[in-house]
mmCIF file of C-alpha atoms in Angstrom:
data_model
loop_
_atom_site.group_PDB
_atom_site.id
_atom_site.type_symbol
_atom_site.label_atom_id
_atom_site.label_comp_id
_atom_site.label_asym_id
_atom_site.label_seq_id
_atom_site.Cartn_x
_atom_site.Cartn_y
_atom_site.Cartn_z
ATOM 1 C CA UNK A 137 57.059 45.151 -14.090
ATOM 2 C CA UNK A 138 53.720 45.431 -12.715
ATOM 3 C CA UNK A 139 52.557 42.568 -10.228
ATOM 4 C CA UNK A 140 49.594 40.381 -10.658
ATOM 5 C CA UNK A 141 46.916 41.497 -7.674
ATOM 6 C CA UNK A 142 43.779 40.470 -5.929
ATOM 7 C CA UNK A 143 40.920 42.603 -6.573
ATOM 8 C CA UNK A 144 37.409 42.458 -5.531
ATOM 9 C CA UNK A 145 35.302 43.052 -8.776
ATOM 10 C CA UNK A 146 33.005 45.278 -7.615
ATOM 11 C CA UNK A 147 35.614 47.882 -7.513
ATOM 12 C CA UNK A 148 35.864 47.135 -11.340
ATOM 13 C CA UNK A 149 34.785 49.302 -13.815
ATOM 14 C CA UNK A 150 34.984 49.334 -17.664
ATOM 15 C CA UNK A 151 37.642 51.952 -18.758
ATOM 16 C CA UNK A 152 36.540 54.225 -20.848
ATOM 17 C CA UNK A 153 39.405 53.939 -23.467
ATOM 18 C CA UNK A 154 39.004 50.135 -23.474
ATOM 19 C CA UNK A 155 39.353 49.566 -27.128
ATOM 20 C CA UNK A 156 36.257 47.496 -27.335
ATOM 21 C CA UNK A 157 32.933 49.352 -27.378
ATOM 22 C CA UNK A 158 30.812 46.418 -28.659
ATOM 23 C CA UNK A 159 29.975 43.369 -27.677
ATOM 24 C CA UNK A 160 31.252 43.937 -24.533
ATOM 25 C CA UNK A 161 28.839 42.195 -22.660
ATOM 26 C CA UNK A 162 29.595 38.406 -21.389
ATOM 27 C CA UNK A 163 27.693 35.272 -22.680
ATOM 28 C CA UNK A 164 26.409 32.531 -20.924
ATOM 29 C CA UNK A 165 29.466 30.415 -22.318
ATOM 30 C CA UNK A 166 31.683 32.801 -20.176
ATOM 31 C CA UNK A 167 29.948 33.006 -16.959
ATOM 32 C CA UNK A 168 29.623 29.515 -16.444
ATOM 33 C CA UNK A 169 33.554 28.699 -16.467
ATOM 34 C CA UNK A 170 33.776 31.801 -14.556
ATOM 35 C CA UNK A 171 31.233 30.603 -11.822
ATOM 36 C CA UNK A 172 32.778 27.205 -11.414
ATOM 37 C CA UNK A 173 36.509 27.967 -11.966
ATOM 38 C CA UNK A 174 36.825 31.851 -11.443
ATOM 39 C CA UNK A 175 38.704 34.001 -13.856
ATOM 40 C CA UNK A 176 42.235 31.902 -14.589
ATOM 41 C CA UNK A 177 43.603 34.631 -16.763
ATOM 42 C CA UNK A 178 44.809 38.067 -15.118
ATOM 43 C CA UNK A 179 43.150 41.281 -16.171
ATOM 44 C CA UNK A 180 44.741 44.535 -16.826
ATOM 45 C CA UNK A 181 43.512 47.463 -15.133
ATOM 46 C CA UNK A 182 44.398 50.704 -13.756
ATOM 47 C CA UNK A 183 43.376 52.997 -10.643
ATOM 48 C CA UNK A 184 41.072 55.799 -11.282
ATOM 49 C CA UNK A 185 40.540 58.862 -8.713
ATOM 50 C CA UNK A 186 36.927 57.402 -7.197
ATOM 51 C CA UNK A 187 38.902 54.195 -5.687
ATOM 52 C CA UNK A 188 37.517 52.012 -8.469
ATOM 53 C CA UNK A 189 39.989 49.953 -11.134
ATOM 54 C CA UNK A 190 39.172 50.902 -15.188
ATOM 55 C CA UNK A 191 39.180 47.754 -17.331
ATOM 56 C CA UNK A 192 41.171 47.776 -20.371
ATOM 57 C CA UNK A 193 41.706 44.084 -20.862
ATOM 58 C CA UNK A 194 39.481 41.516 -19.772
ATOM 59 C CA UNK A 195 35.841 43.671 -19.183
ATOM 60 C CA UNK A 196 33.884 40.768 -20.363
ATOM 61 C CA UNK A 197 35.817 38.530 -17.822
ATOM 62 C CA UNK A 198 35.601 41.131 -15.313
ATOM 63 C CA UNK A 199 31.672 41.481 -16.103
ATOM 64 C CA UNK A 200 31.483 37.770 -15.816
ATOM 65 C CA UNK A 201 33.141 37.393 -12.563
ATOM 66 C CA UNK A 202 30.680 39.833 -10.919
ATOM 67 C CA UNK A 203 27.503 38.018 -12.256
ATOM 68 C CA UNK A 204 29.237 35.100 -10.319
ATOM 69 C CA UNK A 205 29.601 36.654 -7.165
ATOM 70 C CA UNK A 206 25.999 38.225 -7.228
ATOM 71 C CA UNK A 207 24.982 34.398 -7.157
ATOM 72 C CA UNK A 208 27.168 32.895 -5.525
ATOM 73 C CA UNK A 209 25.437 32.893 -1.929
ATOM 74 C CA UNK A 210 22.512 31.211 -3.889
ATOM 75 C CA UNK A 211 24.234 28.917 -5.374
ATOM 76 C CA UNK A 212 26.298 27.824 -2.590
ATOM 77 C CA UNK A 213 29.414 29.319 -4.468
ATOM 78 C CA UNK A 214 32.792 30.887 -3.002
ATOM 79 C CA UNK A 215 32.700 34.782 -3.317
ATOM 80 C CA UNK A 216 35.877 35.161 -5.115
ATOM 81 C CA UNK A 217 38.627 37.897 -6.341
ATOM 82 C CA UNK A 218 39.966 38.776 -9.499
ATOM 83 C CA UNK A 219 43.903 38.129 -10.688
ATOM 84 C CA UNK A 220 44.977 41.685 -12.121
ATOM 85 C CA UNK A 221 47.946 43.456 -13.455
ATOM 86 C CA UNK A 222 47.741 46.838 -11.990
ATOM 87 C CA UNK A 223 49.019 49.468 -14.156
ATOM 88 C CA UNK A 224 49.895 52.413 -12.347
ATOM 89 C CA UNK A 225 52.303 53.519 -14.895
ATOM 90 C CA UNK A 226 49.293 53.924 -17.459
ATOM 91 C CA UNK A 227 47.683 56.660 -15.316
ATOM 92 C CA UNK A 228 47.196 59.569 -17.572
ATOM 93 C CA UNK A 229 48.425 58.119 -20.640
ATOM 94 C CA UNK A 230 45.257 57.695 -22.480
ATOM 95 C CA UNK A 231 46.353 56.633 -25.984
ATOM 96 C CA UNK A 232 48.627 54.077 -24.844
ATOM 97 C CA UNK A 233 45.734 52.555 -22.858
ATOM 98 C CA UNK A 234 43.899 52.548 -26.192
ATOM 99 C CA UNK A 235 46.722 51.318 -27.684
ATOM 100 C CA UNK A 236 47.192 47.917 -25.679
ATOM 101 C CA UNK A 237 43.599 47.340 -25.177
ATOM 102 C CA UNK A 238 43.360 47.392 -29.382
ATOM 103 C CA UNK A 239 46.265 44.982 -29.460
ATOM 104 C CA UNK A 240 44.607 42.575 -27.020
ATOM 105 C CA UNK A 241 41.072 42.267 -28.856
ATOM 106 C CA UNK A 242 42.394 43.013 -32.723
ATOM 107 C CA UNK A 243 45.204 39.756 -32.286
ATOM 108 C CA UNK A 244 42.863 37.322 -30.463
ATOM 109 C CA UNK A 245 41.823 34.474 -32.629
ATOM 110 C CA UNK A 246 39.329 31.917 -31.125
ATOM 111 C CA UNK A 247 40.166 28.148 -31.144
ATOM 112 C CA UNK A 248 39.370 25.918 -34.601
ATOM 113 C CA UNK A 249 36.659 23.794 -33.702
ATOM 114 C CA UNK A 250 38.667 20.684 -33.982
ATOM 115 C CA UNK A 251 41.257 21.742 -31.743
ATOM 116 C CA UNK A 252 38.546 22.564 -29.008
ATOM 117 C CA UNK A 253 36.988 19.532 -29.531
ATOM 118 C CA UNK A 254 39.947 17.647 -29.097
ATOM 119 C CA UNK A 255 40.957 19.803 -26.036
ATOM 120 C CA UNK A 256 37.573 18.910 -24.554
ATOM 121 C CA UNK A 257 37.759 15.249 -25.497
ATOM 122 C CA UNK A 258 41.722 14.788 -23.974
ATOM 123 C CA UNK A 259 40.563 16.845 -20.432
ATOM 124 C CA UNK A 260 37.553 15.296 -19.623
ATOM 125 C CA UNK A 261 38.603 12.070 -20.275
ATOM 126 C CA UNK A 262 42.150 12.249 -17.861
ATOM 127 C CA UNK A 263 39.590 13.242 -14.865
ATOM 128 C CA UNK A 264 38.507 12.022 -11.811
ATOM 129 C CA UNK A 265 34.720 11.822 -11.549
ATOM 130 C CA UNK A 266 34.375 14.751 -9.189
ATOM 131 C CA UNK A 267 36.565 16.973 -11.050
ATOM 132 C CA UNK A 268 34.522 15.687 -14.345
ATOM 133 C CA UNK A 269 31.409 17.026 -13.174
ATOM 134 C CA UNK A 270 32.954 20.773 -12.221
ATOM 135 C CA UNK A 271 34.698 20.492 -15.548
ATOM 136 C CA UNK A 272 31.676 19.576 -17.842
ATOM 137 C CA UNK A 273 29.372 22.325 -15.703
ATOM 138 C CA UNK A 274 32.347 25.180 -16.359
ATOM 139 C CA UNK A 275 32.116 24.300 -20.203
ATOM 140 C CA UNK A 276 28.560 24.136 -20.323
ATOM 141 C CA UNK A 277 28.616 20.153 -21.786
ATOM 142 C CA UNK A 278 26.679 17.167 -20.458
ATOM 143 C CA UNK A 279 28.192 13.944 -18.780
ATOM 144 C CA UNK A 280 29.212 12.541 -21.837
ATOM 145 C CA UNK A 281 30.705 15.449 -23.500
ATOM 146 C CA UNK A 282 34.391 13.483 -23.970
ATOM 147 C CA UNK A 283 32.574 10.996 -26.016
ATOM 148 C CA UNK A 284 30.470 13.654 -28.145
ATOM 149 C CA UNK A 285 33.689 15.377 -28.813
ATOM 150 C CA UNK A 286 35.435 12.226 -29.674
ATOM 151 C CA UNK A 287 32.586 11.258 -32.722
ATOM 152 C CA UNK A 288 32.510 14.713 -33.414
ATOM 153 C CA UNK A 289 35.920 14.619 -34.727
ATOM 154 C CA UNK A 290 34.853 12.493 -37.578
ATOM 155 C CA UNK A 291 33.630 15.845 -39.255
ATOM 156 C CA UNK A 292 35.662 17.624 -42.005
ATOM 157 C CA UNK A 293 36.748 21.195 -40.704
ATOM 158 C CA UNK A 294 34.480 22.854 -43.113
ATOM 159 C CA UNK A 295 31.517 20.910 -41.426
ATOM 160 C CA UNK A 296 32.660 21.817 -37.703
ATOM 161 C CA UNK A 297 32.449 25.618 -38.347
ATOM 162 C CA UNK A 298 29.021 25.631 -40.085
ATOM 163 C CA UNK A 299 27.574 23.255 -37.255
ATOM 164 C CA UNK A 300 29.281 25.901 -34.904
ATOM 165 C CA UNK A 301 27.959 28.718 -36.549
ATOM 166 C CA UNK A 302 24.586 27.129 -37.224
ATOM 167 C CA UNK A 303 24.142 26.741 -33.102
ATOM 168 C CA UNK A 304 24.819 22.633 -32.724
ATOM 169 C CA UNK A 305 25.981 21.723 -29.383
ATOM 170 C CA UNK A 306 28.076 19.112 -28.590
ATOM 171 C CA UNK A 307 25.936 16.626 -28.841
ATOM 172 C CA UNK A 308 24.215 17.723 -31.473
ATOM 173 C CA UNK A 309 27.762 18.221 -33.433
ATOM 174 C CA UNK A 310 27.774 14.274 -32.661
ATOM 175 C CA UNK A 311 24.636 13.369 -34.018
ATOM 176 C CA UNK A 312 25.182 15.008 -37.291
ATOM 177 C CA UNK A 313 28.537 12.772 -37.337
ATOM 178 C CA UNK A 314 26.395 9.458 -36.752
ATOM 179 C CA UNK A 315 24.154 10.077 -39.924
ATOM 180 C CA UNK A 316 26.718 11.796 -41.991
ATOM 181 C CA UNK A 317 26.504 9.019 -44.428
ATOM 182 C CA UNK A 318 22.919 9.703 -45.001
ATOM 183 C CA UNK A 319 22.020 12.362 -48.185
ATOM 184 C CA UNK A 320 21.634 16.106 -46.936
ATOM 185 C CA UNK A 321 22.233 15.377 -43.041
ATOM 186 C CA UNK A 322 23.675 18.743 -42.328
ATOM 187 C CA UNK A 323 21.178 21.012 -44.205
ATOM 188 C CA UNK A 324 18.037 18.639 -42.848
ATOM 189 C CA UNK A 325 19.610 19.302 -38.924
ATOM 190 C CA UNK A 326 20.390 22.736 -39.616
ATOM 191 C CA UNK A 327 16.785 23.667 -40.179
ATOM 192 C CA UNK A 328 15.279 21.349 -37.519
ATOM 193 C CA UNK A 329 17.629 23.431 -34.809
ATOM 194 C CA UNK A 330 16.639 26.400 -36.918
ATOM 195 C CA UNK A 331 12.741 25.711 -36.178
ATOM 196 C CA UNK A 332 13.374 24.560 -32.871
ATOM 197 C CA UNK A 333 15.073 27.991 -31.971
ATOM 198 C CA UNK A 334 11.767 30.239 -33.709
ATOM 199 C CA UNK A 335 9.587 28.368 -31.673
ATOM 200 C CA UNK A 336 11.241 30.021 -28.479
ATOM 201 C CA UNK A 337 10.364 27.250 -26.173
ATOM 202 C CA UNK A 338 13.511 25.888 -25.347
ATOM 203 C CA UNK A 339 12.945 22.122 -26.789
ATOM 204 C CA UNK A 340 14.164 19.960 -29.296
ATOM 205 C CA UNK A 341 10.991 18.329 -30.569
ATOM 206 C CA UNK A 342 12.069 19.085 -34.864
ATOM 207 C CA UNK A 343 15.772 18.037 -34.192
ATOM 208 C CA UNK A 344 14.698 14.969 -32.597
ATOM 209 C CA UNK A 345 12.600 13.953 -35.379
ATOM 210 C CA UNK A 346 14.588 15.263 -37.997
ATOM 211 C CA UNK A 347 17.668 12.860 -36.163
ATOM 212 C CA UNK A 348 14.788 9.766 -36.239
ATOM 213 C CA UNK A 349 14.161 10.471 -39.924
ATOM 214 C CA UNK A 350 17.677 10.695 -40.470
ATOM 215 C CA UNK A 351 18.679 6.956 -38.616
ATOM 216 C CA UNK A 352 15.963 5.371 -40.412
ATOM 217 C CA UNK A 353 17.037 6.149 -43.268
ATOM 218 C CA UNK A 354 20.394 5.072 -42.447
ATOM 219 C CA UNK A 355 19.233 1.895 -41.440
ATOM 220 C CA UNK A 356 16.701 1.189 -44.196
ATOM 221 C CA UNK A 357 20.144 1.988 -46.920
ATOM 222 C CA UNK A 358 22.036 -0.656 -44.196
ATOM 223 C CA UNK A 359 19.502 -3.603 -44.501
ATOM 224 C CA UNK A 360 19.627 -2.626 -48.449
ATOM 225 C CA UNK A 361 23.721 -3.174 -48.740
ATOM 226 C CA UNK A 362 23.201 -6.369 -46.488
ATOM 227 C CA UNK A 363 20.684 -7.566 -49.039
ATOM 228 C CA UNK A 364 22.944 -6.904 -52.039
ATOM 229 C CA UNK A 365 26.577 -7.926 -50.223
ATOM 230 C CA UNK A 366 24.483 -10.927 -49.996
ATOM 231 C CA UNK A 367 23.534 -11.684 -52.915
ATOM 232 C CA UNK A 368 26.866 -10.616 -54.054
ATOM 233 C CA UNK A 369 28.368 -13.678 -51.641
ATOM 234 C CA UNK A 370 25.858 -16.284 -53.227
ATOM 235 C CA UNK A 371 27.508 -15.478 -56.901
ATOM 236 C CA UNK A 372 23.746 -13.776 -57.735
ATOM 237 C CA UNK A 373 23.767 -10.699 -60.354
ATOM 238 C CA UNK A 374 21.930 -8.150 -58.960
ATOM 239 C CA UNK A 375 19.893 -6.471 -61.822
ATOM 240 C CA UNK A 376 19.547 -2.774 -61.735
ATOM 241 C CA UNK A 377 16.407 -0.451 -62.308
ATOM 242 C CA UNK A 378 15.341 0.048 -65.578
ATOM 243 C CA UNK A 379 13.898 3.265 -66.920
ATOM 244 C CA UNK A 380 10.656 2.780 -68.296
ATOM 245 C CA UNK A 381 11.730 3.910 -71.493
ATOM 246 C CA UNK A 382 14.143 1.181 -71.758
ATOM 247 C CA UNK A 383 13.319 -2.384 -72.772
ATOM 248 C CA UNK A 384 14.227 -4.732 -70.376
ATOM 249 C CA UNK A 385 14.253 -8.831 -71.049
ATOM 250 C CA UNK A 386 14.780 -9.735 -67.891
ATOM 251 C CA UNK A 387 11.809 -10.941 -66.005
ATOM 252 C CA UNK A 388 10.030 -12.702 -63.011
ATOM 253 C CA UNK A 389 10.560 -16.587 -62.295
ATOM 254 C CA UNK A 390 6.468 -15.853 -61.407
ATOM 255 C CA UNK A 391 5.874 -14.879 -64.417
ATOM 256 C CA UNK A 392 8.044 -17.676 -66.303
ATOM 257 C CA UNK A 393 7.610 -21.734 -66.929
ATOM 258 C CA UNK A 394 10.489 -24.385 -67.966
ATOM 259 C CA UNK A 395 10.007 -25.224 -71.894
ATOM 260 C CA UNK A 396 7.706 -27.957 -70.582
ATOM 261 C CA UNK A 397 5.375 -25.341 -68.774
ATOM 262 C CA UNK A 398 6.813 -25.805 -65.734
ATOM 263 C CA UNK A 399 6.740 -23.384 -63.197
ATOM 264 C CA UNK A 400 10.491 -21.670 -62.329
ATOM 265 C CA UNK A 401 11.386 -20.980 -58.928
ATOM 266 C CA UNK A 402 14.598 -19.639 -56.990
ATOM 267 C CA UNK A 403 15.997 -23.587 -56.250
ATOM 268 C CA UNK A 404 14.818 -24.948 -59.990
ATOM 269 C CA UNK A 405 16.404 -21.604 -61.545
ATOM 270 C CA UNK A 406 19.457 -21.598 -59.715
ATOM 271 C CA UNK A 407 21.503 -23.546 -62.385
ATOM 272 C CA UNK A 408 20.028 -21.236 -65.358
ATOM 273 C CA UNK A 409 22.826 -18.717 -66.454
ATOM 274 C CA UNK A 410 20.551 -15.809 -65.863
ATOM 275 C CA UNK A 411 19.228 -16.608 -62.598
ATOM 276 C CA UNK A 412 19.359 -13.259 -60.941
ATOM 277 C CA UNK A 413 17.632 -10.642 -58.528
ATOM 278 C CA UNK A 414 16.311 -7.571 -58.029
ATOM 279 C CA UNK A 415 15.164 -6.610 -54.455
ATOM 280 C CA UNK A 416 11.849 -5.217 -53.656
ATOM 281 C CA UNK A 417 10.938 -1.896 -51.953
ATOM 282 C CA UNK A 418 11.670 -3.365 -48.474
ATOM 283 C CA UNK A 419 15.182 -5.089 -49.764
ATOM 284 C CA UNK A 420 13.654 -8.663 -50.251
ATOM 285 C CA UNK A 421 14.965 -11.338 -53.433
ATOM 286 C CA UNK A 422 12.721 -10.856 -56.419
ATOM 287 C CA UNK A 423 14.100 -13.861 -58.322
ATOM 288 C CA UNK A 424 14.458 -13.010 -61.875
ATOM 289 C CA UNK A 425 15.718 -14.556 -65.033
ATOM 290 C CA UNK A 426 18.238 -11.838 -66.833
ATOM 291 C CA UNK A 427 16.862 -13.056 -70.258
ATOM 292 C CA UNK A 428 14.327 -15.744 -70.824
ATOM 293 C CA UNK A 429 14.382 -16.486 -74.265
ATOM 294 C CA UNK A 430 17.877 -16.857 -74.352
ATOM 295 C CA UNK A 431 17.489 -19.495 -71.936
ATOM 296 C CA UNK A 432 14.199 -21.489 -73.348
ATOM 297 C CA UNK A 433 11.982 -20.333 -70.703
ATOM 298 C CA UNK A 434 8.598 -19.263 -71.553
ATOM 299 C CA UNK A 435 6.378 -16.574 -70.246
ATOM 300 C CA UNK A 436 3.223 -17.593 -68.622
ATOM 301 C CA UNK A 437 0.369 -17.057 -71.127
ATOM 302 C CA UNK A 438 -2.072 -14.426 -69.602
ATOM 303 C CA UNK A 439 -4.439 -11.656 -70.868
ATOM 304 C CA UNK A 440 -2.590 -8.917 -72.350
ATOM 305 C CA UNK A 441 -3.089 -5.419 -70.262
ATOM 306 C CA UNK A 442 -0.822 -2.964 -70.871
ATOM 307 C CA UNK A 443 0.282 -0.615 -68.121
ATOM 308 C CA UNK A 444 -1.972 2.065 -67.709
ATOM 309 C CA UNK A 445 -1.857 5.495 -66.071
ATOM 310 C CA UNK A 446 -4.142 3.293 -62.726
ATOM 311 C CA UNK A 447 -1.370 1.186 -62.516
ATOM 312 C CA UNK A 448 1.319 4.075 -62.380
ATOM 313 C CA UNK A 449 -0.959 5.884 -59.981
ATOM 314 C CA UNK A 450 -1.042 2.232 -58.073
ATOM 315 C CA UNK A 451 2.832 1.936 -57.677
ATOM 316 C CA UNK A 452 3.271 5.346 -56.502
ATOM 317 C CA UNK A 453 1.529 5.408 -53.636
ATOM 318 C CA UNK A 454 2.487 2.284 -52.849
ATOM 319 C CA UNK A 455 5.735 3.956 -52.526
ATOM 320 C CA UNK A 456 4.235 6.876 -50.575
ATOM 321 C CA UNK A 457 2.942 3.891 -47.913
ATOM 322 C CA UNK A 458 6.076 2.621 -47.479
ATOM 323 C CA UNK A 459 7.683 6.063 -46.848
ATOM 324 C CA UNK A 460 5.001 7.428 -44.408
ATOM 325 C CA UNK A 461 5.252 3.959 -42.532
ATOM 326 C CA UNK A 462 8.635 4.673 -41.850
ATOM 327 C CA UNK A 463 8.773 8.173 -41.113
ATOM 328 C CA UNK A 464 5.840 7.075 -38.874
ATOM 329 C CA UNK A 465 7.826 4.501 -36.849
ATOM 330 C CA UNK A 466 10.850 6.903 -36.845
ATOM 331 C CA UNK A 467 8.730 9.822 -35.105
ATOM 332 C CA UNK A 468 7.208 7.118 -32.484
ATOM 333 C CA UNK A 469 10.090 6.942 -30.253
ATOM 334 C CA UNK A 470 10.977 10.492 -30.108
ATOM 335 C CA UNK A 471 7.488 11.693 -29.692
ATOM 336 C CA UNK A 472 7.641 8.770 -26.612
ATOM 337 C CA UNK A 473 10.084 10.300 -24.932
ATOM 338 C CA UNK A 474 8.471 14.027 -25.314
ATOM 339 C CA UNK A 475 5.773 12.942 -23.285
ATOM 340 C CA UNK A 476 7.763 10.972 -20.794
ATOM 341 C CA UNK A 477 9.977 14.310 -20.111
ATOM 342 C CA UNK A 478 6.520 16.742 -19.614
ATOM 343 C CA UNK A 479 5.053 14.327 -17.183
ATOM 344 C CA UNK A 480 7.999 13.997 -14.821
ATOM 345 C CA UNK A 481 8.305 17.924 -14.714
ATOM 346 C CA UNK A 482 7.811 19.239 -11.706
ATOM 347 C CA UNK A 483 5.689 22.195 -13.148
ATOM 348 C CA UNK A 484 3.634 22.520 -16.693
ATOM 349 C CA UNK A 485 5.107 24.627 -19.134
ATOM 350 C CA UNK A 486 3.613 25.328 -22.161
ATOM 351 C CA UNK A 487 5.031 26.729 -25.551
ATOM 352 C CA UNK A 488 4.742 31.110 -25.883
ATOM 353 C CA UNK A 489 1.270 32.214 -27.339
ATOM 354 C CA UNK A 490 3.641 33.750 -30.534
ATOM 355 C CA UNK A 491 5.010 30.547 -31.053
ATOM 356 C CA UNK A 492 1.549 28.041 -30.991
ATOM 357 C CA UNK A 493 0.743 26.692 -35.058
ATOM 358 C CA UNK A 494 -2.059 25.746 -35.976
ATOM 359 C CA UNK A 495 -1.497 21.954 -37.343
ATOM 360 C CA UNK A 496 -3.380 20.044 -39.480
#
């Protein structure tokens, strides 16, 4: 059986019937681990006639563990060795080399996203503080990755792989969980971290926004379902939108007197059998009367002036208001914190000539 052995990897080379003639070359994801942690899982090599060991399995780690040690002085690191099987019986035998170094990349099937997360979630959390920080700088994860991975969980599988493969950190994986009650969350985000990533600058300034859109929103349809689980506890109907094609009876206590020509309001009104609501753009009572002629009331008398096209016009972009004012206050904070992060920098940086826009 061939013996697990030290080797320095600069004497590593990649073999050239390694099976694996693409992608070969190690991410960013790999090299961390590799620089805080080393390579935990033995390579298989074996000698060639220069002195030098050909990789069959494990190039990428092997790769990675030599960008490690060309830093490591730098970084303050340990200069360390590489765990390998050395197999001497392989010298010659070219096709079996091929052979095994097929049947380690062809059966290898990554981790489902859940599992990882979970994984990630259960180490970090049974950690000391020191060994945290190692841990969370080997995965590539901030300080408060076990909680991220923890509200990431919430997420269907299906919605894990496409935030995955869409590019979502951990974090961001998180944040999508927090407004997945929201309409569209995971579309909106995708294209924020899309337009983030074209810009080429490195920032987050269209997924931050996107993520302030996204809570306000949430909160807006929160203070709505207070309003109407309110109403709902008082014993009030809560009357629904009408199309305007439809002809609706219910009206106004403002626009409404008692038989006598008094005026109606909510505490007068409450005994009626139709007292009811309907709640304004911004979630407030507008007490109503489900049918008023039912009930003996009378409408106020008042010019007639039918609803014109002005009036439509008037409504709409009263809505618009309402919806800029919000986005508005939602982009406030985020934009706040943008330009508390460029003035503690140590140096300016400033976004690639390619990616500038014009705005207007």
């Amino acid at each position: 059986m061939p013996q697990i052995v030290q080797l320095d990897p600069a004497l590593l080379v990649r073999d050239t019937f390694n099976a694996r003639e693409h992608d070969t070359e190690p991410d960013e994801k790999l090299i961390a681990p590799v620089k805080e942690l080393g390579v935990e899982e033995p390579i298989s090599v074996r000698p060639l006639p220069d002195g030098t060991y050909g990789v069959f399995k494990g190039w990428r780690r092997a790769q990675a563990a030599q960008a490690a040690n060309a830093s490591a002085e730098q970084d303050g690191r340990p200069v360390r060795l590489v765990n390998a099987y050395v197999r001497e019986d392989l010298v010659g035998r070219d096709g079996w080399t091929r052979l095994l170094s097929l049947v380690e990349n062809d059966h290898r099937e990554s981790m489902s996203e859940r599992d990882t997360l979970r994984a990630q979630e259960l180490a970090l959390i049974d950690m000391s503080d020191v060994d945290r920080r190692t841990a969370a700088k080997a995965l590539g994860v901030g300080r408060n990755a076990a909680k991220h991975a923890k509200a990431a969980q919430k997420l269907n599988d299906a919605t894990l792989r496409r935030a995955a493969a869409g590019g979502m950190d951990l974090e961001q994986t998180a944040q999508l969980a927090e407004v997945e009650d929201v309409q569209g969350p995971e579309n909106r985000l995708l294209r924020a971290l899309q337009r983030d990533h074209e810009e080429g600058y490195g920032g987050r300034g269209h997924w931050d926004q996107e993520m302030a859109l996204l809570r306000a929103e949430q909160s807006d349809a929160k203070a709505r379902a207070e309003a109407e689980q309110k109403l709902k506890t008082a014993g009030i109907p809560l009357l629904a939108p009408v199309p305007s094609w439809h002809k609706d009876p219910s009206q106004p206590l403002t626009e409404l007197t008692t038989g006598l020509g008094n005026p109606l309001t909510e505490n007068n009104h409450r005994d009626c059998p139709g007292h009811s609501a309907r709640l304004d753009d911004e979630h407030k009572p507008v007490w109503c009367c489900a049918d008023p002629a039912e009930h003996s009331h009378k409408v106020r008398p008042k010019p007639k002036k039918p609803r014109t096209e002005q009036d439509e016009k008037a409504a709409e972009e009263r809505r618009r208001v309402i919806a800029c004012n919000r986005a508005w206050k939602a982009a406030a904070k985020p934009r706040q914190d943008f330009v508390t992060r460029l003035v503690r920098m140590k140096t300016c940086r400033t976004r690639p000539a390619s990616s500038r826009r014009r705005s207007c």
